[in-house]
Structure formats: C-alpha cells, structure tokens
Amino acid sequence: MEKKKYISLIKVKRMIALVTGATSGIGKATALLLARHGYDMIITGRRQERLDILSAEIKKISNAHVLSLCFDVRRQEEVTKNIQSLKENWSKIDVLVNNAGLAAGFSAIQEGVIDDWERMIDTNIKGLLYVTRIVAPMMIKHGKGHIVNVGSIAGKEVYPNGNVYCATKYAVDALNRAMRLDLLQHGIRVTGIHPGMVETEFSIVRYNGDEERAKKVYAGLKPLTPEDIAESIAWALTRPAHVNITEIVLTPTAQGNATTAVRKA
Ligand code: NDP
Ligand code: 8X3
C-alpha cells in the first residue's frame, strides 16, 4: 500500500513539455532548459539528425526522457498523426511551446515573393494552429496546461519590408489573447513571448542562406541569445499556479524598437 502511494506521487509529479522548432535557436535552448527544470521533453522539427543530436544532449545534461517527433507543422495530417498518436505515457502534455516559425525574405509589399508569404503564413499561423488544435483538447482532458506562444516585437509594431512576417506575428499575438480567453474556463495558462533581435539561424533563413547579410543584422550590438528567451519562458512557467504571465516583450538593451538600435562602429 505504501509503495503504491509513492508510485502514484511520482506519476503526479511527472511533467511533459512539447517544444516545436527545437532543432535550432530559441526552441533548442528552451528544450535544454526545460529538461534541466525536470520536464520530460517532446522535441519537434523537420531535421531528424538535429533532433537525434539534441535528444542525446538533453539526456547528457538531465534525467529527462525524450521523444523526438519529426514533422512539418505546415502539414496538418503530419501534425495530427504525430501528436494524436502519442502513447498514454506521453499524452499528458503540461506545456506546449509554439515556437516553430520563420521569416522568409525582406521585400516591400509590391515586390513580395508569394512563395515566401505562403511559407510564413503556413508555418507561423497555420502550423501554430494545427499543433494547438491537437494539444489544447489533450490539456483540457488532463485538467491543466500552459501554452507559450513565441511571437515577436514584429507582432507589436511593423517595420519597412517586414509586412507579411509582421502580419503573421500580429496574428500570433491575437491568437495568444484569444487562446487565453477560450481556455480560461479550463484553467489553462497562456503566455506570449515577444522578443526583439535574437541571434539564431533566423536571419540566415530570412536571407535564404546568406550568412554575411545575416551577420550584419546583429553587427555592432549585443543581441539577445536563445538562452535569454528560454529563461523568460521558464520564468513564466515557474510562476505559482494562480499566476498567468500574459506576455513578455524583451529586446536587447541596444534595441529600442523594431526600427531603432544603437550600434557601435
Ligand atoms: P531558427 O531558425 O534558429 O529556428 C527556427 C525553428 O523553427 C527551427 O527549429 C526549425 O526547425 C523550426 N521550423 C521552421 N519551419 C518549420 C516547419 N515548417 N515545421 C516544423 N518546424 C519548423 O530561428 P529562431 O529560434 O530565432 O526562431 C524561433 C521562433 O522565434 C520563430 O517563431 C521566430 O519567428 C521567433 N522569433 C525570432 C526572433 C529572432 O530575432 N531570432 C525574434 C522574435 C521572434 P526545422 O528547420 O528543423 O524544421
Ligand atoms: C524577429 C525580430 O525585429 O527581426 O521576429 O522582426 S525582427
């Protein structure tokens, strides 16, 4: 009898976090930090090799169990197949970090590349929705949960040539607020994280692999690190259960807003 009680206590304490876009940057740093915080981790992305490497890294630095799911958030059937079919021992997801996302291109609206627009809309908005649509009911069934949506300061103010990327992040901001209202009655916490410049692969992706151009984005200032964002996420998650952090907006000290930064020559 005593042993049974102990086992059930351990089960109650198990926490599971699912991070989308864990193969790089903010998602990777978040997965590593949450594992250190005692979460078992479901890590996702499209690059299996990177998921394998991260999986090994997490196991090296923590006692976390890790499950990697390789799928494209733009493909609804893949999202559904991967998450819906989680075995009982992985289905009680406590934390979802909707992080997978990208900017593609940097053109004025009249010169925009339609394919870039579609990639951003499909990933940043529709992908986030597909994942949430599966995970939110699981959290409701489980009786608790916390969803963290990674937006951007680009979802707080627009900047020249940011057009569609900004629009997708405005949508993330709106969805963050909407989720908070819809999930309120279920006691599910919802937090938006809105960073300014973070040095990751983000700009390399935006400029289609042009590393020199990407480097210039962060030249002459100290950008945020993926670990800075991971810490803000972990902070929101570790507030007492009655506290919901609605949103956190954070920028490098050298960045005033999306268009103003102080750079040293
Ligand atoms: P990275 O490019 O370093 O990481 C992006 C992650 O998203 C990768 O793990 C990538 O995985 C994943 N991803 C992209 N497209 C898809 C897809 N279709 N399906 C599944 N996963 C996908 O960039 P960041 O870490 O900087 O970006 C993370 C989030 O932070 C994004 O939402 C971004 O908009 C946001 N953000 C970034 C800022 C910055 O300055 N860096 C500032 C504000 C917000 P894979 O390629 O393996 O699929
Ligand atoms: C990324 C930050 O300012 O490049 O979301 O749009 S910014």
Coordinates of N, CA and C and ligand atoms in Angstrom, one line a residue, residues 103 151-155 159 165-166 169 195-198 202-203 206 217-218 255 257-258, ligand 2:
A103 N 11.0 33.9 -40.8 CA 10.8 35.0 -41.7 C 11.4 34.5 -43.0
G151 N 5.9 34.9 -30.2 CA 5.5 35.9 -31.2 C 6.8 36.7 -31.5
S152 N 6.7 38.0 -31.4 CA 7.9 38.8 -31.8 C 7.5 40.3 -31.5
I153 N 8.5 41.1 -31.4 CA 8.2 42.6 -31.4 C 7.6 42.9 -32.8
A154 N 7.9 42.1 -33.8 CA 7.3 42.3 -35.1 C 5.8 42.1 -35.1
G155 N 5.3 41.6 -34.0 CA 3.8 41.4 -33.8 C 3.3 42.5 -33.0
Y159 N 7.6 47.1 -39.4 CA 8.7 47.9 -39.9 C 8.9 47.7 -41.4
Y165 N 5.7 39.0 -42.6 CA 6.2 38.4 -41.4 C 5.6 39.1 -40.2
C166 N 5.5 40.5 -40.2 CA 4.9 41.2 -39.1 C 3.4 40.7 -39.0
K169 N 3.0 37.6 -37.2 CA 3.3 37.7 -35.7 C 2.2 38.5 -35.0
P195 N 10.1 38.5 -28.5 CA 11.4 39.0 -28.5 C 11.8 40.0 -29.6
G196 N 12.7 40.8 -29.3 CA 13.4 41.6 -30.4 C 14.5 40.8 -31.0
M197 N 15.6 41.4 -31.3 CA 16.7 40.6 -32.0 C 17.3 39.6 -31.2
V198 N 17.2 38.3 -31.7 CA 17.9 37.2 -31.0 C 18.8 36.6 -32.1
F202 N 17.7 32.5 -37.5 CA 16.6 33.2 -38.0 C 16.9 34.1 -39.3
S203 N 18.0 34.9 -39.2 CA 18.3 35.8 -40.3 C 18.9 35.1 -41.4
R206 N 16.0 33.9 -43.1 CA 15.3 35.0 -43.8 C 16.0 35.4 -45.1
V217 N 22.8 42.0 -39.4 CA 21.7 42.3 -38.6 C 22.1 42.6 -37.1
Y218 N 23.1 41.8 -36.7 CA 23.5 41.9 -35.3 C 24.8 42.7 -35.1
Q255 N 18.5 47.8 -28.4 CA 17.4 47.9 -29.3 C 16.2 48.6 -28.7
N257 N 13.2 49.7 -30.4 CA 12.0 49.1 -31.0 C 12.4 48.4 -32.3
A258 N 11.5 48.0 -33.1 CA 11.8 47.2 -34.3 C 12.7 48.0 -35.3
Ligands
8X3_2 C1 12.2 38.7 -35.2 C2 12.6 40.1 -34.7 O1 12.7 42.5 -35.4 O2 13.6 40.9 -36.9 O3 10.9 38.4 -35.0 O4 11.3 41.1 -36.7 S1 12.5 41.2 -36.0

